[in-house]
C-alpha positions in Angstrom: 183.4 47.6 68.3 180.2 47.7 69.7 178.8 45.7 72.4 174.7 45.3 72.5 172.2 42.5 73.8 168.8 41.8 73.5 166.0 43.4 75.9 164.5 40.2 77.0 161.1 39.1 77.5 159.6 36.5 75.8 159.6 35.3 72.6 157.6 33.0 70.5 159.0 29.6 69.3 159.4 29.6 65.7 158.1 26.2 65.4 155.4 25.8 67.5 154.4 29.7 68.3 154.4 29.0 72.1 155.8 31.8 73.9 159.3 31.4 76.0 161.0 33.6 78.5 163.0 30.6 79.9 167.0 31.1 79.2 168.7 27.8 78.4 172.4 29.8 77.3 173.3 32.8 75.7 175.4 33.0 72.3 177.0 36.0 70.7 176.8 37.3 67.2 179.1 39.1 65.3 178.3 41.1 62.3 179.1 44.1 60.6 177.4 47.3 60.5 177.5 50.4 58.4 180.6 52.7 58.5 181.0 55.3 60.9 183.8 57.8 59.7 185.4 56.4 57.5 186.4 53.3 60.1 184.5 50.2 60.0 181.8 49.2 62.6 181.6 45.6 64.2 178.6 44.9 66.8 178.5 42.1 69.0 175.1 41.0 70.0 174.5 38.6 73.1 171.0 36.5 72.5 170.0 34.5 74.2 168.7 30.6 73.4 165.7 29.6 74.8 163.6 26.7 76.2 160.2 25.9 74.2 157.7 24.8 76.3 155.9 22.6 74.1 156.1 18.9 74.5 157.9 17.1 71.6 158.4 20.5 70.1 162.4 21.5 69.5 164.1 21.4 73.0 165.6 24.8 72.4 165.7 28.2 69.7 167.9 31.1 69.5 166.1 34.3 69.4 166.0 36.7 66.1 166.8 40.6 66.0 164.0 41.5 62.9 165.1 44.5 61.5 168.6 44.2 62.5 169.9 40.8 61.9 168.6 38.3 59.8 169.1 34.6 60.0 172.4 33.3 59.1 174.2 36.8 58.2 177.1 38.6 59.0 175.9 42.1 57.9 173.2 44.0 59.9 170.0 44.8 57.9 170.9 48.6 56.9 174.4 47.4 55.5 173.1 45.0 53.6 170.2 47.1 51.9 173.3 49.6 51.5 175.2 46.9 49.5 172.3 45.5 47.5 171.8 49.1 46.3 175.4 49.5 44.4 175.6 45.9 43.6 172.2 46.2 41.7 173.7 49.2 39.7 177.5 48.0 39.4 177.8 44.6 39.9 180.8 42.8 40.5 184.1 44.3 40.8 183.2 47.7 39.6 180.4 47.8 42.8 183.6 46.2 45.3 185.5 48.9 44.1 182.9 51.6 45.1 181.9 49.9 48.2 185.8 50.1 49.6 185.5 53.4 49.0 182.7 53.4 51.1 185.0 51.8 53.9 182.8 48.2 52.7 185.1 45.3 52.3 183.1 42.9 50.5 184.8 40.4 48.0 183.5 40.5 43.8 181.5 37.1 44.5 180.4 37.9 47.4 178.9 41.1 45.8 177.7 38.6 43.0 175.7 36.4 45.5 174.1 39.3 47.4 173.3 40.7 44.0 171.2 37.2 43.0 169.6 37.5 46.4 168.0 40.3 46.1 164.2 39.0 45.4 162.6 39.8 42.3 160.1 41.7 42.5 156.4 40.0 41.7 154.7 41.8 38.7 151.4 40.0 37.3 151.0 38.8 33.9 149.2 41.1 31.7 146.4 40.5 28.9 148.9 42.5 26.3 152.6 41.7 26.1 155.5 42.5 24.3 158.4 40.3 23.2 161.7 40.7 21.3 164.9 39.6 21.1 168.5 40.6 22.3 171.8 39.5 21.2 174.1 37.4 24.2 176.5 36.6 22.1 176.3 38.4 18.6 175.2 35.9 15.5 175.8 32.8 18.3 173.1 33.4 21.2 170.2 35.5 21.7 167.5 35.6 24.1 164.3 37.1 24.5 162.7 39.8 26.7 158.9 39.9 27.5 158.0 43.0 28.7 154.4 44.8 29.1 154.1 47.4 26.6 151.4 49.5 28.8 153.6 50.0 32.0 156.9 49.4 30.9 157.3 46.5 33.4 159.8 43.5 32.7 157.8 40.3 33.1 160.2 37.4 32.3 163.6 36.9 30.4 163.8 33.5 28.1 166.8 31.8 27.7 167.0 31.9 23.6 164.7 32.7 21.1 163.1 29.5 19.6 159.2 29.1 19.0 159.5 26.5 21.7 160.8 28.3 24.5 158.3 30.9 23.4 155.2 28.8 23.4 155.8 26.9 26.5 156.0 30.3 28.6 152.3 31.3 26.4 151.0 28.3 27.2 151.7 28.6 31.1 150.3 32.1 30.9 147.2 31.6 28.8 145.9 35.1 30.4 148.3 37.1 27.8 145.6 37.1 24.4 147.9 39.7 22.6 151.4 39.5 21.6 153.4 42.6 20.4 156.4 41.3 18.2 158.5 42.2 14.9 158.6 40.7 12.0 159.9 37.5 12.8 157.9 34.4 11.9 159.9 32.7 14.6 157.6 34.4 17.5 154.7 34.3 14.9 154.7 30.4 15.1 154.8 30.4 18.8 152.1 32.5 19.5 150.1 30.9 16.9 151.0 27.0 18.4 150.3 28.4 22.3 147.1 30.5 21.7 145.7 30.3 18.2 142.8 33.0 19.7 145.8 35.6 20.3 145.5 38.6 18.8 149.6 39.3 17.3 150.5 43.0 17.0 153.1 43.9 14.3 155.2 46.4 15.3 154.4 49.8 13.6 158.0 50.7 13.3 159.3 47.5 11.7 156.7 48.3 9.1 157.3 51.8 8.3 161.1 50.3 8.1 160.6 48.3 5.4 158.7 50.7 3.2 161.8 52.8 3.9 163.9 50.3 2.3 161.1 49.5 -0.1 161.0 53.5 -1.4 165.0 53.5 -1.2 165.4 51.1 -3.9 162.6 52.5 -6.2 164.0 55.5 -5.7 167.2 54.4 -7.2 165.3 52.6 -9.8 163.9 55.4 -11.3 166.9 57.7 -10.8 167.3 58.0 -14.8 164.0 59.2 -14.7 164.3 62.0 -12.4 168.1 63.0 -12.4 167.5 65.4 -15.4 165.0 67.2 -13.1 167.5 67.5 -10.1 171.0 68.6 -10.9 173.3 67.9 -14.0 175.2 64.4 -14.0 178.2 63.8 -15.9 178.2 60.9 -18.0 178.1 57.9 -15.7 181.0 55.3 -15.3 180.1 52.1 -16.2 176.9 52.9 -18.4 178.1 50.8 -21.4 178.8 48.0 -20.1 175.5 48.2 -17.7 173.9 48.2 -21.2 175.4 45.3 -22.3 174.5 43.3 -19.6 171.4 44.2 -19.5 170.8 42.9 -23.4 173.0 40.1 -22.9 170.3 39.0 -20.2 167.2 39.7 -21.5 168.1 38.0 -24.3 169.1 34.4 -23.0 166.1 35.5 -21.2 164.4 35.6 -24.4 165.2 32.2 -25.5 163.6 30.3 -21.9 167.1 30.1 -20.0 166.9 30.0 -16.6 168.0 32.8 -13.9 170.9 30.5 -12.9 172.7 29.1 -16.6 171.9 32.8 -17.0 174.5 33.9 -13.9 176.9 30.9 -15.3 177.0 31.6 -18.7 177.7 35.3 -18.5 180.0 35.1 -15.1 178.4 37.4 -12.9 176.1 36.8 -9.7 172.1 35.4 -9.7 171.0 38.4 -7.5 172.9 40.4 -10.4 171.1 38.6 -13.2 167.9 39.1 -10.9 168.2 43.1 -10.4 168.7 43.0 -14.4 165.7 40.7 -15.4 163.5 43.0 -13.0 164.1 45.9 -15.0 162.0 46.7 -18.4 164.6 49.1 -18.8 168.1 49.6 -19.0 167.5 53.3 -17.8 166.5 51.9 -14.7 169.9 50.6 -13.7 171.9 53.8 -14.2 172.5 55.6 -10.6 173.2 59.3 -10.3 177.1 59.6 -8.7 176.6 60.5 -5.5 178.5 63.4 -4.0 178.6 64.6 -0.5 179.1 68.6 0.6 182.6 69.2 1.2 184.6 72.5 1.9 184.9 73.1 -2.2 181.2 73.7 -2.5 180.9 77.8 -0.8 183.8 78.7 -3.7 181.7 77.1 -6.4 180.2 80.6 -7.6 183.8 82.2 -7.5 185.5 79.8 -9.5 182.3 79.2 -12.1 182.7 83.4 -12.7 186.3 83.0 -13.6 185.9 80.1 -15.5 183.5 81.8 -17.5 185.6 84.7 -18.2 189.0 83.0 -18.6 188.2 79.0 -19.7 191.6 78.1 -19.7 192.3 79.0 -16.4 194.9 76.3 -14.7 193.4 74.8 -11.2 196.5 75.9 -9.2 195.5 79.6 -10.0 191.9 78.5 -8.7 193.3 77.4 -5.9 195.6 80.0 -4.6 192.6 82.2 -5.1 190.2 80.6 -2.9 192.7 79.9 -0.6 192.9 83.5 0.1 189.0 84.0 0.0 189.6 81.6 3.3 189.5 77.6 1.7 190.7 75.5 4.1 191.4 72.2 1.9 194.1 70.4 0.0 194.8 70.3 -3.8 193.5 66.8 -4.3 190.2 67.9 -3.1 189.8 70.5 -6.0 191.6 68.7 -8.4 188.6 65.6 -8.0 185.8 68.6 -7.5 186.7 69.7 -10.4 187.0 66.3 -12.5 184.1 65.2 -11.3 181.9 67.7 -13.4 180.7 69.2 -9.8 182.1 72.3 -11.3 179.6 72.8 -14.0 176.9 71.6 -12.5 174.2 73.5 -11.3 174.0 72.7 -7.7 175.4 70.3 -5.6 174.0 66.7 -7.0 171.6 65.2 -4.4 171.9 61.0 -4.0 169.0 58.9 -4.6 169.4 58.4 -0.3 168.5 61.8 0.2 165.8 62.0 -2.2 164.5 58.9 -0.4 164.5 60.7 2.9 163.1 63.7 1.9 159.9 61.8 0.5 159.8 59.9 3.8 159.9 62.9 5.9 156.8 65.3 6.9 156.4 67.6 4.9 155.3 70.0 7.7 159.5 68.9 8.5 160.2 70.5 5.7 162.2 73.2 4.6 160.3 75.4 1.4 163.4 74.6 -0.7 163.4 71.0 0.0 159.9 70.9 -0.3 160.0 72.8 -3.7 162.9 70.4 -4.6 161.4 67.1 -3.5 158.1 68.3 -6.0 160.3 69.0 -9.0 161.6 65.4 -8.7 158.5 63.8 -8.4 157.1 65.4 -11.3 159.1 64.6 -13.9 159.0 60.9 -13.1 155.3 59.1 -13.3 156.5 56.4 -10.8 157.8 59.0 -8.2 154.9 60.6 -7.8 153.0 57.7 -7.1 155.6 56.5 -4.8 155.1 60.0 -3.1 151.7 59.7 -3.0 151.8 56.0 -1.8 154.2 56.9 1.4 152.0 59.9 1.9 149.0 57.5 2.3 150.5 54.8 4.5 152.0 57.7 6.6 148.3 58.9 7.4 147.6 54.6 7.9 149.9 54.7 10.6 149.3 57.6 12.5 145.5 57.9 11.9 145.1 54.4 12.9 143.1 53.0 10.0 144.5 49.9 9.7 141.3 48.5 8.0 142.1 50.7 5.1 145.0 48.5 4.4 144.0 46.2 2.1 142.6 49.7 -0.2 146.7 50.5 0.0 147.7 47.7 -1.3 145.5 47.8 -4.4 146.7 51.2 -5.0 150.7 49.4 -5.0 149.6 47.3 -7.6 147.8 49.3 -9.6 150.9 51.6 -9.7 153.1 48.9 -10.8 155.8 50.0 -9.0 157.6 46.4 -9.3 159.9 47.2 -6.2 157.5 46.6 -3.9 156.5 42.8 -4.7 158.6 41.6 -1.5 157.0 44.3 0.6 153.5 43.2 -0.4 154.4 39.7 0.1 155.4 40.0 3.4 151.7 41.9 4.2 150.3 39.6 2.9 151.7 36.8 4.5 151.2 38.7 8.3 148.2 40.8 6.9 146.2 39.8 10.4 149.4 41.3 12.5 149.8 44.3 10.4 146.4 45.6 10.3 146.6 45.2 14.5 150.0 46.9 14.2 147.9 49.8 12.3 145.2 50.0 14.9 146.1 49.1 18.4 148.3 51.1 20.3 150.9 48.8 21.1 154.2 49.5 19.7 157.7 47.6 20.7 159.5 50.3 21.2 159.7 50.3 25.0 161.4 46.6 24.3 163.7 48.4 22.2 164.7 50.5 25.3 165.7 47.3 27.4 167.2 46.2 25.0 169.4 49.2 25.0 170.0 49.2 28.6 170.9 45.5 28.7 173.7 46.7 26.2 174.8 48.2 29.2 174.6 45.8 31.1 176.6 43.3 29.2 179.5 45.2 29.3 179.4 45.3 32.9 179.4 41.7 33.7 179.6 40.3 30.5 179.8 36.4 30.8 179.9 36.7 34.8 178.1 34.4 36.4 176.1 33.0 33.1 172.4 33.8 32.0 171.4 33.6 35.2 172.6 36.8 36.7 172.0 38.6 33.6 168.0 37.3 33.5 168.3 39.1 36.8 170.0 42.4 36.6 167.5 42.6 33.4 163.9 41.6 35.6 165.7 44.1 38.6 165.3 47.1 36.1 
């Protein structure tokens, strides 16, 4: 306990300003201070209460400590900025449970409430922001984040993600004239009801995702075409009757039925039926099994040699032999190696996944076999190497900045005919303003994506504590 009072003097009225050294009582407050050992520290103040000299001005005020009390509180100044700083990291009951070991009894709404009153701090509203959304509840609730995309700063938190929660914030901040966003046409519509003049940024990474997925598919498409070229596939499951389905639709095709008596008559699925009518070819629908390393593949050699030299070896013999050249694996593993062809092949077959990722990498990235690799593939397949050449180009797009060249692109897809890409070039073409920004500004939404990631974080601190309200805070806090 420690006992204190004020130095006296006067004091001005904090009403009227008049200055007052005329005591009408004294009062004593109690409040707790920061701990001193391990033991908890109470001071008790004596102020006093004063007489205001002004006429018709309040008869009498109680004078303030600044800088060790503050109106109304029970903690001095220093505890409380002590408190604020683990509540702002840990919130509730996981910040009570680190303040008692701190020798800080402080209840979990208690910590909550000093939490919300810490003041947000005032950050202006720039010309360029950034917006996205974040997932409350998963598939039930999502909010958005507005953020600036220059400094990093966190300028507001919206309670959901409609176009008119969006617009109404644009519309009271008609200083923002750009607008960093995704793909949705959701926050397209907003910016364009607020603030038609707005210049809206796609983002460059959205974009370069869809062409991903875009070059995935065609890559798969066309993996009849280039297999032959990569290693040798077994004959693959299901190829008959992929034929069959194929003829069976292109025919009723043929004859002017629709997609969807096509999908009843035949039994099977309209995005099925879909996937078959895009194709020319049957060719195109065959896939390439795909096989992952396992801990078969460094005996490979071994067994290929004695396989060679004795073809009627029995798999059991294979197998205590590579176990004692140091395999590690079952018999089940060897016994499926072996019956899927893998053992007569000529290297380890390569899924159309891969190949996709290899052509979407730099190929500075690299390595010379890949490299070598990845151009044997696109050569034996017309398509694939315009699909090479095509990512190639909109790779220099995006990091040269020459989004004007866009439309150029574009013409080159088509002329390609690389069907595959329709819904990519649609979707251009439908946000070709945004996208040619996203290829020329600097703006990107990535540093939402990093809140967004935090706030993750956050959730599972306090998730559902408090509401939307404390987490719009703990978000804007940073």
């Amino acid at each position: 306990m420690v006992q204190a009072r004020t130095a006296g003097g006067v004091v001005a009225c904090p009403v009227c300003g008049a200055e007052s050294g005329r005591v009408h009582g004294y009062h004593l407050r109690t409040a707790t201070d920061l701990p001193l050992d391990g033991r908890q520290v109470v001071v008790r103040v004596r102020v006093r209460r004063l007489v205001c000299p002004t006429p018709l001005c309040q008869n009498t005020f109680r004078e303030q400590i600044p800088g060790v009390l503050e109106r109304y509180q029970r903690r001095t100044t220093r505890l409380t900025g002590q408190v604020r700083a683990v509540v702002r990291e840990l919130a509730g009951r996981a910040g009570t449970r680190l303040l008692k070991k701190l020798a800080i009894v402080l209840s979990r709404h208690t910590a909550i409430r000093v939490l919300l009153g810490i003041p947000l701090p005032a950050r202006p509203v720039p010309a360029a922001v950034s917006v996205d959304d974040f997932a409350v509840r998963r598939r039930h609730r999502y909010c958005t984040v507005v953020i600036d995309p220059v400094t990093h700063d966190r300028i507001d938190v919206l309670a959901d993600r409609k176009a008119d929660t969006l617009a109404a914030w644009l519309t009271e901040h008609p200083e923002v004239q750009v607008v960093v966003r995704d793909g949705s046409t959701t926050y397209a519509e907003a910016v364009r009801r607020a603030n038609p003049a707005a210049t809206q940024v796609s983002d460059r990474w959205h974009l370069w995702h869809g062409l991903a997925q875009v070059v995935e598919k065609t890559v798969v498409a066309h993996s009849a075409c280039w297999s032959p070229a990569a290693p040798k596939y077994r004959q693959l499951k299901g190829g008959a009757t992929t034929l069959q389905r194929w003829q069976a639709v292109h025919e009723l095709l043929d004859q002017g039925i629709g997609l969807l008596d096509c999908s009843r008559r035949l039994g099977i699925s309209l995005n099925t039926v879909e996937r078959y009518a895009r194709a020319p070819e049957p060719q195109r629908l065959r896939r390439p099994p795909q096989y992952r390393p396992c801990l078969v593949d460094p005996y490979r050699d071994h067994m290929r040699a004695r396989r060679a030299a004795d073809p009627g070896v029995p798999v059991l013999q294979l197998l205590a032999e590579i176990k004692a050249l140091g395999y590690t694996g079952g018999q089940n593993l060897l016994y499926r190696y072996v019956s899927q062809g893998r053992l007569d092949g000529d290297r380890i077959t390569i899924s159309p996944k891969r190949v996709a990722g290899w052509i979407l990498t730099r190929p500075a990235d690299l390595p010379d076999a890949r490299r070598a690799h990845l151009g044997t593939i696109t050569a034996a397949c017309p398509e694939m190497t315009a699909l090479a050449e095509l990512v190639h180009e909109f790779a220099q797009l995006m990091t040269e900045r020459r989004g004007s060249d866009l439309d150029s692109w574009a013409k080159q897809v088509r002329e390609a005919g690389l069907t595959e890409f329709t819904g990519f070039l649609t979707g251009l073409d439908q946000d070709h303003d945004a996208a040619v920004a996203g290829l020329t500004l600097p703006y990107s939404n990535g540093p939402c994506e990093g809140i967004n990631t935090k706030t993750k974080l956050i959730k599972r601190q306090m998730y559902g504590r408090a509401g939307f309200s404390l987490l719009r805070h703990r978000i804007l806090l940073g």
